[in-house]
Short mmCIF file of C-alpha atoms in Angstrom, two decimals:
data_model
loop_
_atom_site.label_atom_id
_atom_site.label_comp_id
_atom_site.label_asym_id
_atom_site.label_seq_id
_atom_site.Cartn_x
_atom_site.Cartn_y
_atom_site.Cartn_z
CA MET A 287 76.75 30.58 95.94
CA GLY A 288 73.74 30.66 93.92
CA ARG A 289 73.27 32.91 91.01
CA GLY A 290 72.55 36.63 92.21
CA PHE A 291 73.67 35.71 95.75
CA TRP A 292 76.70 36.99 97.44
CA ALA A 293 78.35 36.89 100.89
CA TRP A 294 81.92 37.46 102.37
CA CYS A 295 83.88 34.44 103.31
CA GLY A 296 86.93 33.96 105.46
CA ALA A 297 90.17 33.40 104.01
CA LEU A 298 91.06 29.79 102.71
CA VAL A 299 94.21 28.01 102.93
CA ALA A 300 95.67 27.11 99.49
CA TRP A 301 94.52 23.54 99.49
CA VAL A 302 91.10 24.00 100.95
CA LEU A 303 87.97 25.48 99.29
CA THR A 304 84.84 26.40 101.08
CA GLY A 305 81.39 26.18 99.47
CA CYS A 306 81.25 29.87 98.47
CA ASP A 307 80.20 30.02 94.78
CA SER A 308 81.48 33.04 92.90
CA GLY A 309 79.14 36.06 93.53
CA ALA A 310 78.78 39.43 92.17
CA ALA A 311 82.17 40.99 91.63
CA LEU A 312 83.99 44.22 91.48
CA THR A 313 85.72 46.05 88.53
CA PRO A 314 88.97 48.19 88.33
CA CYS A 315 89.68 51.70 89.00
CA ALA A 316 91.15 54.26 86.56
CA ALA A 317 93.92 56.78 87.46
CA ASP A 318 95.72 59.61 85.65
CA CYS A 319 99.01 58.00 86.15
CA GLU A 320 99.73 54.22 86.93
CA GLY A 321 102.77 51.94 87.28
CA ALA A 322 106.45 52.77 87.55
CA ALA A 323 106.15 55.91 85.50
CA CYS A 324 103.87 57.32 88.02
CA ALA A 325 106.26 56.35 91.02
CA ALA A 326 108.78 58.86 89.79
CA CYS A 327 106.62 61.95 90.16
CA VAL A 328 105.08 60.48 93.50
CA THR A 329 108.71 60.47 94.95
CA SER A 330 109.54 63.93 93.54
CA LEU A 331 106.69 65.67 95.20
CA PRO A 332 107.18 67.50 98.60
CA GLU A 333 105.54 65.82 101.67
CA GLU A 334 102.06 67.16 102.73
CA THR A 335 101.04 67.31 106.22
CA ALA A 336 97.65 66.13 107.45
CA ARG A 337 94.80 68.68 107.14
CA PRO A 338 93.25 68.46 110.59
CA ALA A 339 89.44 68.89 110.99
CA LEU A 340 90.11 71.85 113.49
CA ALA A 341 93.15 74.11 113.72
CA CYS A 342 94.88 74.18 117.24
CA ASP A 343 93.37 77.61 118.10
CA GLN A 344 89.86 76.12 117.39
CA LEU A 345 90.07 73.13 119.88
CA PRO A 346 87.78 73.76 122.82
CA ALA A 347 90.64 72.73 125.02
CA PRO A 348 94.37 71.83 124.81
CA SER A 349 93.16 68.33 124.32
CA ARG A 350 89.78 66.56 123.90
CA CYS A 351 88.22 63.16 123.49
CA LEU A 352 86.96 61.90 120.28
CA GLY A 353 84.97 59.04 121.73
CA PRO A 354 86.23 56.75 124.40
CA ARG A 355 89.36 55.54 122.81
CA VAL A 356 90.68 58.54 120.75
CA LEU A 357 92.54 61.51 122.14
CA GLU A 358 93.12 64.75 120.11
CA ARG A 359 95.61 67.21 121.21
CA CYS A 360 97.84 70.12 120.00
CA GLU A 361 101.41 69.63 119.75
CA GLY A 362 103.85 71.85 118.03
CA GLY A 363 101.09 73.83 116.67
CA ALA A 364 99.48 70.90 114.91
CA VAL A 365 96.47 68.69 115.82
CA HIS A 366 97.52 65.11 116.63
CA ARG A 367 95.31 62.02 117.32
CA GLU A 368 96.36 58.98 119.37
CA ASP A 369 94.56 55.86 120.40
CA CYS A 370 94.29 55.11 124.12
CA ALA A 371 95.87 51.96 125.45
CA GLU A 372 93.82 48.81 125.89
CA ASP A 373 93.11 49.32 129.59
CA THR A 374 92.44 53.02 129.30
CA THR A 375 89.91 55.29 128.01
CA CYS A 376 89.80 58.99 127.19
CA VAL A 377 88.26 61.07 129.99
CA GLU A 378 87.63 64.72 129.79
CA SER A 379 88.40 66.60 132.87
CA PRO A 380 88.14 69.46 131.51
CA GLY A 381 90.48 68.43 128.79
CA GLY A 382 90.95 65.05 127.41
CA ALA A 383 93.55 62.40 128.65
CA CYS A 384 93.90 58.71 128.46
CA VAL A 385 93.42 57.29 132.00
CA ALA A 386 94.19 53.89 133.15
CA GLY A 387 91.52 51.68 134.90
CA THR A 388 88.62 53.46 133.39
CA ALA A 389 87.47 51.12 130.70
CA CYS A 390 84.20 49.33 131.25
CA VAL A 391 81.61 47.10 129.47
CA ASP A 392 78.48 48.86 128.34
CA GLY A 393 75.56 48.38 130.64
CA VAL A 394 77.44 47.62 133.69
CA SER A 395 76.87 50.02 136.75
CA ARG A 396 78.92 50.98 139.82
CA CYS A 397 79.00 53.28 142.75
CA THR A 398 81.37 56.35 143.07
CA GLU A 399 83.23 57.05 146.31
CA SER A 400 80.59 59.71 147.03
CA ARG A 401 77.83 56.89 146.52
CA ALA A 402 76.55 58.41 143.29
CA LEU A 403 75.42 55.78 140.45
CA GLN A 404 77.22 55.58 137.28
CA VAL A 405 76.47 53.38 134.19
CA CYS A 406 78.98 52.53 131.46
CA THR A 407 77.79 54.14 128.30
CA ASN A 408 79.79 53.76 124.97
CA GLY A 409 82.82 52.51 126.84
CA ARG A 410 82.92 55.21 129.50
CA TRP A 411 81.30 55.84 132.96
CA ALA A 412 78.52 58.23 132.96
CA ALA A 413 76.39 59.59 135.82
CA ARG A 414 72.87 58.09 136.28
CA ALA A 415 70.08 59.89 138.11
CA CYS A 416 69.36 58.27 141.48
CA ASP A 417 67.63 60.01 144.29
CA VAL A 418 69.11 57.89 147.03
CA ALA A 419 72.60 56.51 147.97
CA CYS A 420 74.12 54.08 145.62
CA GLU A 421 74.60 50.60 147.19
CA ALA A 422 77.90 48.90 146.01
CA ALA A 423 77.82 45.03 145.06
CA PRO A 424 80.56 43.04 143.21
CA GLY A 425 80.32 43.95 139.49
CA ARG A 426 77.39 46.36 139.96
CA GLY A 427 75.90 49.46 141.60
CA PHE A 428 72.31 49.53 142.77
CA CYS A 429 70.11 52.78 143.24
CA GLY A 430 69.00 52.10 146.85
CA ARG A 431 68.92 48.93 148.59
CA PRO A 432 68.26 45.99 146.43
CA GLY A 433 66.93 43.32 148.95
CA PRO A 434 68.23 39.76 148.68
CA THR A 435 71.07 39.44 146.27
CA LEU A 436 73.39 36.72 144.78
CA SER A 437 76.94 37.67 143.55
CA GLY A 438 79.06 35.49 141.58
CA LEU A 439 81.52 35.25 138.68
CA VAL A 440 80.98 33.57 135.13
CA ARG A 441 83.91 32.01 133.38
CA TYR A 442 84.06 29.90 130.22
CA ALA A 443 86.61 27.34 129.22
CA ARG A 444 88.60 28.10 126.06
CA ARG A 445 91.43 27.09 123.98
CA PHE A 446 94.25 29.17 122.20
CA PRO A 447 96.75 28.40 119.54
CA ASP A 448 99.94 26.98 120.93
CA ALA A 449 103.16 28.75 120.87
CA GLU A 450 104.01 27.62 117.26
CA PHE A 451 100.54 28.21 115.93
CA ARG A 452 100.23 24.51 114.91
CA ALA A 453 97.35 23.33 116.88
CA TRP A 454 94.92 24.41 119.83
CA THR A 455 96.33 24.04 123.26
CA PRO A 456 95.62 20.52 124.70
CA ASP A 457 94.36 22.15 128.06
CA VAL A 458 91.56 24.51 128.43
CA GLU A 459 92.05 27.91 130.22
CA PRO A 460 89.11 29.56 132.33
CA VAL A 461 88.56 33.13 131.10
CA PRO A 462 86.18 35.85 132.27
CA ALA A 463 82.72 35.86 130.52
CA ARG A 464 82.51 39.68 129.94
CA GLY A 465 79.49 41.54 128.54
CA PHE A 466 77.10 38.47 128.80
CA LEU A 467 73.41 39.08 129.50
CA ILE A 468 72.63 37.33 132.82
CA VAL A 469 69.19 36.88 134.23
CA SER A 470 67.59 35.64 137.49
CA PHE A 471 64.22 33.91 137.42
CA GLN A 472 61.70 32.87 139.98
CA GLY A 473 60.07 29.98 138.15
CA THR A 474 59.18 31.87 134.90
CA LYS A 475 59.10 35.28 136.41
CA VAL A 476 62.13 37.53 135.54
CA LEU A 477 63.37 39.10 138.86
CA ASP A 478 66.47 40.95 137.69
CA SER A 479 68.89 41.17 134.89
CA GLN A 480 72.40 42.74 134.11
CA VAL A 481 75.54 42.58 132.06
CA THR A 482 78.62 40.86 133.51
CA ASP A 483 81.59 43.17 133.85
CA GLU A 484 85.21 43.06 132.68
CA ALA A 485 86.05 40.28 135.14
CA GLY A 486 82.77 38.47 134.52
CA ARG A 487 81.18 39.52 137.78
CA PHE A 488 77.58 39.95 138.51
CA THR A 489 75.13 40.67 141.40
CA LEU A 490 71.35 39.85 140.81
CA THR A 491 68.32 40.24 143.05
CA VAL A 492 66.97 36.90 143.90
CA SER A 493 63.99 35.57 146.08
CA ALA A 494 64.76 35.56 149.72
CA SER A 495 63.87 31.79 149.71
CA PRO A 496 64.87 30.29 146.40
CA GLY A 497 62.81 27.49 145.16
CA GLU A 498 63.61 24.61 143.05
CA ASP A 499 62.62 26.15 139.89
CA ASP A 500 64.54 29.49 140.51
CA ARG A 501 67.41 29.77 138.22
CA VAL A 502 70.18 32.07 137.01
CA VAL A 503 70.70 31.92 133.15
CA VAL A 504 73.58 33.48 131.06
CA TYR A 505 72.80 34.35 127.57
CA ALA A 506 75.31 34.87 124.61
CA ALA A 507 73.40 38.05 123.86
CA GLY A 508 74.08 41.90 123.98
CA ARG A 509 71.98 44.90 124.02
CA GLY A 510 71.94 47.92 121.55
CA ARG A 511 71.48 51.49 122.69
CA ASP A 512 67.60 51.07 122.79
CA GLY A 513 68.14 48.37 125.33
CA ALA A 514 66.81 45.53 123.00
CA VAL A 515 68.92 42.55 122.19
CA ALA A 516 70.99 43.58 119.24
CA TYR A 517 73.66 40.90 118.78
CA ALA A 518 73.83 37.35 119.87
CA VAL A 519 75.30 33.84 119.06
CA ALA A 520 72.72 31.07 118.37
CA ASP A 521 72.57 27.61 117.56
CA PRO A 522 70.75 27.23 114.15
CA GLY A 523 69.12 23.88 115.20
CA LEU A 524 70.31 22.27 111.80
CA PRO A 525 72.37 19.18 111.68
CA GLY A 526 75.35 18.34 109.37
CA ALA A 527 76.31 20.15 106.03
CA GLN A 528 73.83 23.17 105.22
CA SER A 529 73.44 25.79 102.84
CA VAL A 530 73.52 29.46 104.21
CA LYS A 531 70.23 29.92 102.32
CA THR A 532 68.60 27.31 104.62
CA ALA A 533 66.14 28.97 107.18
CA PRO A 534 66.94 28.27 110.80
CA GLY A 535 65.48 25.02 112.26
CA ASP A 536 62.45 24.84 114.74
CA ALA A 537 64.92 24.30 117.52
CA ALA A 538 67.00 27.23 116.84
CA ARG A 539 67.88 29.12 120.02
CA ILE A 540 70.23 31.79 121.41
CA TRP A 541 73.01 30.17 123.30
CA SER A 542 72.40 30.00 127.01
CA TRP A 543 73.64 28.33 130.15
CA SER A 544 71.42 27.76 133.40
CA ARG A 545 72.12 27.04 136.97
CA THR A 546 69.81 26.77 139.91
CA THR A 547 69.92 29.95 142.28
CA ARG A 548 70.43 27.42 145.30
CA GLU A 549 73.48 25.82 143.35
CA LEU A 550 75.21 29.28 142.84
CA SER A 551 74.48 30.34 146.43
CA GLU A 552 76.55 27.49 147.45
CA GLN A 553 79.26 27.81 144.73
CA PRO A 554 79.00 31.24 143.10
CA VAL A 555 81.43 30.56 140.29
CA PHE A 556 79.35 29.86 137.06
CA ASN A 557 81.82 27.82 134.96
CA LEU A 558 80.88 26.97 131.34
CA ALA A 559 82.52 23.84 130.31
CA GLU A 560 83.73 23.10 126.89
CA SER A 561 81.44 20.08 126.83
CA GLU A 562 78.44 22.41 127.23
CA GLY A 563 79.28 24.72 124.55
CA ALA A 564 82.01 27.07 125.70
CA GLY A 565 82.90 27.70 122.05
CA ALA A 566 79.73 29.62 121.64
CA ALA A 567 80.77 31.69 124.69
CA ALA A 568 84.15 32.34 122.98
CA VAL A 569 82.46 33.51 119.72
CA PHE A 570 80.17 35.89 121.74
CA ASP A 571 83.25 37.44 123.60
CA VAL A 572 84.70 38.24 120.15
CA LEU A 573 81.32 39.55 118.90
CA GLY A 574 80.89 41.71 121.96
CA THR A 575 84.39 43.16 121.40
CA ALA A 576 83.65 43.97 117.76
CA TRP A 577 80.29 45.66 118.73
CA ARG A 578 82.05 47.85 121.28
CA ARG A 579 84.97 48.65 119.00
CA MET A 580 82.72 49.79 116.14
CA ARG A 581 80.62 52.03 118.58
CA GLU A 582 83.80 53.47 119.99
CA ARG A 583 84.94 54.42 116.44
CA TYR A 584 81.63 55.76 115.21
CA ASP A 585 80.26 58.17 117.92
CA GLY A 586 78.48 55.53 119.86
CA ARG A 587 76.35 54.44 117.05
CA ASP A 588 74.97 50.82 116.88
CA GLY A 589 75.89 48.60 113.80
CA MET A 590 73.42 46.38 112.15
CA SER A 591 71.76 43.79 114.39
CA VAL A 592 73.56 40.77 113.85
CA VAL A 593 73.26 36.96 114.73
CA ALA A 594 76.12 34.58 114.47
CA TRP A 595 75.23 31.02 113.93
CA LEU A 596 77.21 28.27 115.48
CA GLY A 597 76.10 24.64 115.95
CA PHE A 598 78.52 22.01 117.00
CA GLY A 599 78.47 19.59 114.00
CA THR A 600 76.92 22.03 111.72
CA THR A 601 78.86 23.33 108.53
CA TRP A 602 77.98 25.76 105.98
CA SER A 603 78.26 26.10 102.16
CA CYS A 604 80.47 29.03 102.47
CA GLY A 605 82.68 27.79 105.22
CA ALA A 606 82.49 30.95 107.50
CA CYS A 607 80.89 34.10 105.89
CA PHE A 608 78.81 37.12 106.59
CA ALA A 609 75.86 38.67 104.66
CA PRO A 610 73.68 41.71 105.37
CA TRP A 611 70.44 39.36 104.92
CA PRO A 612 67.67 39.95 107.38
CA VAL A 613 65.99 37.06 109.21
CA THR A 614 63.42 36.66 111.80
CA THR A 615 64.14 34.00 114.34
CA VAL A 616 64.94 33.23 117.94
CA GLY A 617 62.51 35.75 118.95
CA ARG A 618 63.46 38.77 117.11
CA SER A 619 64.42 40.34 113.64
CA TRP A 620 68.16 40.54 112.71
CA GLU A 621 69.50 42.84 109.93
CA SER A 622 72.54 40.66 109.20
CA GLN A 623 73.96 37.05 109.84
CA VAL A 624 77.36 35.31 110.29
CA TRP A 625 77.86 31.73 109.69
CA LEU A 626 80.55 29.84 111.57
CA PRO A 627 81.65 26.24 111.11
CA GLY A 628 81.17 23.81 113.94
CA ASP A 629 83.23 20.99 112.57
CA SER A 630 86.35 19.07 114.09
CA ASP A 631 88.73 22.10 113.28
CA ALA A 632 87.10 23.80 116.28
CA ALA A 633 87.85 27.16 114.38
CA TRP A 634 85.41 28.86 116.98
CA TRP A 635 88.51 29.31 119.04
CA SER A 636 89.96 31.55 116.36
CA ASP A 637 89.14 35.17 117.48
CA ALA A 638 91.14 36.18 114.49
CA MET A 639 88.73 34.37 112.13
CA VAL A 640 85.58 35.44 113.98
CA MET A 641 86.70 39.10 114.08
CA HIS A 642 87.57 38.85 110.29
CA GLU A 643 83.92 38.13 109.60
CA LEU A 644 82.77 40.91 111.68
CA GLY A 645 85.15 43.10 109.70
CA HIS A 646 82.47 42.57 107.09
CA TRP A 647 79.82 43.42 109.35
CA VAL A 648 81.62 46.78 110.04
CA MET A 649 81.83 47.55 106.28
CA ALA A 650 78.33 46.68 105.72
CA SER A 651 77.16 48.93 108.82
CA ARG A 652 79.30 52.06 108.02
CA GLY A 653 80.63 51.69 104.46
CA THR A 654 79.73 50.07 101.29
CA SER A 655 80.71 46.58 100.27
CA PRO A 656 81.85 45.78 96.86
CA GLU A 657 79.37 42.91 96.70
CA GLU A 658 82.20 40.78 95.15
CA GLY A 659 82.04 37.43 97.00
CA GLY A 660 83.39 33.95 96.08
CA PRO A 661 85.97 31.45 96.84
CA HIS A 662 89.43 32.91 97.75
CA TYR A 663 92.74 31.19 98.85
CA VAL A 664 95.68 32.63 100.91
CA GLY A 665 98.41 33.71 98.68
CA VAL A 666 96.41 33.71 95.55
CA PRO A 667 95.46 37.10 94.00
CA THR A 668 91.90 37.96 93.46
CA LEU A 669 89.99 40.58 91.82
CA PRO A 670 90.12 44.18 93.30
CA GLY A 671 86.63 44.26 94.88
CA GLN A 672 86.94 41.06 96.72
CA ALA A 673 90.50 41.87 97.62
CA TRP A 674 89.46 45.19 99.15
CA SER A 675 86.42 43.50 101.11
CA GLU A 676 88.60 40.77 102.48
CA GLY A 677 91.62 42.78 103.20
CA TRP A 678 89.53 45.33 105.28
CA ALA A 679 88.07 42.50 107.32
CA THR A 680 91.52 41.04 108.08
CA TRP A 681 92.85 44.37 108.89
CA PHE A 682 89.88 45.13 111.10
CA SER A 683 90.50 41.82 112.94
CA ALA A 684 94.04 42.89 113.50
CA ASP A 685 93.18 46.29 114.77
CA ALA A 686 90.34 45.14 117.07
CA ARG A 687 92.47 42.34 118.49
CA ARG A 688 95.63 44.70 118.48
CA SER A 689 97.65 41.86 116.81
CA PRO A 690 99.00 41.60 113.14
CA ARG A 691 98.85 37.84 113.28
CA TYR A 692 95.67 36.19 111.75
CA PHE A 693 95.22 32.45 112.37
CA ASP A 694 92.70 29.79 111.66
CA ARG A 695 92.40 25.97 111.27
CA GLN A 696 90.78 24.37 108.13
CA GLY A 697 90.96 20.79 106.90
CA GLY A 698 92.88 19.77 109.97
CA THR A 699 95.71 22.25 109.41
CA MET A 700 96.36 25.51 111.38
CA PHE A 701 97.84 28.35 109.44
CA TRP A 702 98.78 31.98 110.14
CA VAL A 703 99.33 35.24 108.31
CA ASP A 704 101.57 38.01 109.77
CA LEU A 705 100.62 41.48 108.32
CA SER A 706 103.57 43.27 109.90
CA ALA A 707 106.14 40.87 108.33
CA ARG A 708 104.17 40.17 105.05
CA ALA A 709 104.64 36.49 105.90
CA SER A 710 102.50 33.26 105.81
CA SER A 711 102.92 29.80 107.10
CA VAL A 712 101.27 28.29 104.06
CA SER A 713 102.49 30.05 100.84
CA PRO A 714 104.84 32.83 99.63
CA TRP A 715 103.69 36.43 99.90
CA THR A 716 102.31 37.69 96.66
CA ARG A 717 103.15 41.35 96.05
CA PRO A 718 101.46 43.53 93.31
CA ARG A 719 103.52 44.82 90.46
CA ALA A 720 103.73 48.43 89.74
CA GLU A 721 103.42 48.07 86.07
CA ASP A 722 100.08 46.24 86.31
CA GLY A 723 98.28 49.29 87.48
CA LEU A 724 95.72 50.01 90.14
CA LEU A 725 93.19 47.43 88.84
CA GLN A 726 95.31 44.47 88.97
CA THR A 727 94.38 41.33 90.76
CA VAL A 728 96.02 41.39 94.24
CA ASP A 729 96.22 39.16 97.32
CA GLU A 730 93.64 40.12 99.91
CA ASN A 731 96.39 39.90 102.68
CA GLU A 732 98.50 42.35 100.60
CA VAL A 733 95.53 44.78 101.12
CA ALA A 734 95.45 43.99 104.81
CA ALA A 735 99.17 44.55 105.00
CA ILE A 736 98.88 47.90 103.24
CA LEU A 737 96.04 49.09 105.63
CA TYR A 738 98.11 47.76 108.55
CA ARG A 739 101.20 49.59 107.82
CA THR A 740 99.25 52.65 106.95
CA ALA A 741 97.64 52.61 110.33
CA ALA A 742 100.92 51.76 112.26
CA GLY A 743 102.50 54.80 110.84
CA THR A 744 100.28 57.06 113.00
CA PRO A 745 99.33 57.02 116.86
CA SER A 746 95.70 56.47 115.83
CA SER A 747 93.94 54.26 113.33
CA GLN A 748 90.82 56.44 113.49
CA PRO A 749 91.47 58.07 109.95
CA LEU A 750 90.96 54.56 108.45
CA TYR A 751 87.66 54.18 110.11
CA ASP A 752 86.73 57.83 108.99
CA ALA A 753 87.65 57.10 105.49
CA LEU A 754 85.50 53.88 105.44
CA ALA A 755 82.51 56.17 106.26
CA ALA A 756 83.29 59.17 104.12
CA PRO A 757 80.57 60.12 101.68
CA ALA A 758 83.02 59.32 98.69
CA MET A 759 83.19 55.72 99.77
CA ASN A 760 79.43 55.53 100.06
CA ARG A 761 78.13 57.05 96.74
CA SER A 762 78.08 55.33 93.40
CA PRO A 763 79.68 55.63 91.08
CA TRP A 764 83.04 55.48 92.55
CA ALA A 765 85.80 57.80 91.28
CA ARG A 766 88.30 55.02 90.18
CA GLY A 767 85.54 53.55 87.95
CA TYR A 768 85.73 49.96 89.07
CA THR A 769 82.87 47.71 88.25
CA ARG A 770 81.88 44.35 89.83
CA HIS A 771 82.83 40.98 88.49
CA THR A 772 81.75 37.40 88.68
CA TRP A 773 84.19 34.39 88.27
CA LYS A 774 84.97 30.80 88.96
CA ARG A 775 88.05 28.98 90.24
CA ASP A 776 89.84 26.07 88.83
CA GLU A 777 91.47 23.28 91.16
CA GLN A 778 94.53 25.45 91.53
CA GLY A 779 92.52 28.50 92.63
CA ALA A 780 93.12 30.46 89.40
CA LEU A 781 90.38 32.68 88.23
CA THR A 782 88.26 31.55 85.24
CA ASP A 783 85.19 32.65 83.37
CA VAL A 784 85.50 36.20 84.61
CA LEU A 785 82.76 38.40 83.83
CA ASP A 786 82.28 42.18 84.22
CA THR A 787 78.76 43.08 85.43
CA GLY A 788 79.38 46.83 84.70
CA LYS A 789 77.74 47.74 88.01
CA PRO A 790 79.93 50.24 90.17
CA SER A 791 81.80 49.12 93.15
CA PRO A 792 84.56 50.55 95.47
CA CYS A 793 88.06 49.25 95.61
CA LEU A 794 91.21 49.86 97.60
CA ALA A 795 92.22 52.79 95.41
CA ASP A 796 88.96 54.68 96.14
CA PHE A 797 89.62 54.10 99.81
CA LEU A 798 93.19 55.42 99.66
CA ASP A 799 91.71 58.41 97.87
CA ALA A 800 89.20 59.00 100.73
CA LEU A 801 92.07 58.65 103.21
CA ARG A 802 94.25 61.30 101.31
CA CYS A 803 91.41 63.60 100.60
CA ARG A 804 90.81 63.92 104.40
CA GLY A 805 94.41 65.11 104.75
CA PHE A 806 96.30 61.84 105.62
CA PRO A 807 99.96 62.28 104.71
CA SER A 808 101.10 60.95 101.55
CA THR A 809 104.40 59.65 102.89
CA LEU A 810 102.60 57.24 105.20
CA VAL A 811 100.45 55.95 102.18
CA ASP A 812 103.62 55.60 99.94
CA ALA A 813 105.46 53.81 102.85
CA ALA A 814 102.60 51.17 102.89
CA THR A 815 102.05 50.75 99.14
CA GLU A 816 105.46 51.14 97.79
CA PRO A 817 104.25 52.61 94.68
CA ALA A 818 107.63 52.34 92.78
CA THR A 819 107.65 48.70 92.86
CA ALA A 820 104.40 47.31 94.29
CA PHE A 821 100.94 48.95 94.44
CA PRO A 822 101.18 51.94 92.11
CA TYR A 823 98.76 54.20 93.99
CA PRO A 824 99.26 57.91 93.11
CA SER A 825 99.16 59.44 96.42
CA HIS A 826 100.18 62.83 95.10
CA ALA A 827 96.92 62.89 92.98
CA PRO A 828 93.94 61.60 95.01
CA LEU A 829 90.58 61.95 93.22
CA CYS A 830 88.65 64.06 95.70
CA PRO A 831 85.11 65.14 95.36
#
């Protein structure tokens, strides 16, 4: 990208280069002992147990919930954490337990058996004041009688990778449009709005006698805690190849789909076809999941407001990327942006790629980015700052989707990377070498694999999210002494013209320090890094504040 400009880009296959120019880069980290010589003292030390934030006798109950997805409980005199399964949430009654059938989409309401009103807040049902009996409707609860209503279901057509991960499936599959903002209009007057539930259901108040101009509109937009739209997928209103520095066009708009109220009254299934932009709905589904996942991990706090740009036929100079660049457009101000390609590869179907870009958004929202951006390739080692940033993003994608397999389609070819197997469909896996130290160039997917194996060694990945937001990971200079770099790539992807900016930046070793300093067991770190032969992180001697 341009001089002084940086962003984070999605992984590139070995023969494909996106338009990301090299941006500000990171630098190495220092350690008291590195390489194979250090590994000997690592393996000779006794194992340390995690230092819990609370001792068992300090817990307010035998178990408790740390947000909607994490259960903390005493077992054998030690405090343990575990993540609730996908279809469960942690419910306190009075202690904590992961309960099936309690997951919900923020903003959705319902009635209890006793006809009390509840609203989904931060992934869990919470009581909402209502002086009258709650009136139940499909996908919603009303405080009192709502008058004339229209109930229905919103679905969108989408494609998935085929069984061999070689192409998108030839046939589309209808899936629920969950968490979409849906609004009923009488002419230009807003009558009602809600959020579709997990199954895509809705119930809206409508006019008793709908006119020709009465409509129901579905928006690829979601609200933050303050009730304002905080994340959305939008059409940039720009044709063809564009620079990410180009301002959105006059025709830029949040993706939306409209049906007449009369039409839905006769056929209450709101199907979003591929031909009318269902790919944008697929992107929003992922964006909504990322928004909820981060709120679940960080005490219900919103991330940076974000707009994801997807225009069919529009491509970007970075391929796919994220940057915390503010912009005012489509009716509001946004703190950050994601750019996604709209070319014939149809990469909008890759929830892995979209979630990867949102992994950068999580780091920008709760951590500190290395600000080391530029072109990068699958299987080709890169500088430590970019490797840390891209590796975190790929790991977040895997953790949020609960799948170790990353996949994307570029240049007409689909490829995959499996973090659990350290395998790729396009290139041999490149491992670090212990003798090259902590600040060696490293494959970003090796960083992701280290994080994946670190998290897989425990029942909860919460410690990794806590480490990202730890003060030591957000205070310059960082303990390992890494500084940002800039560079170029030759036609084979090799680094050239590498320059050290001297500006401090975090790297993987700093993150592992933050993890260890919060009590994460060294054996689990060593099992992931393999310090004797691969990444020589000295888990026995973390640099703690």
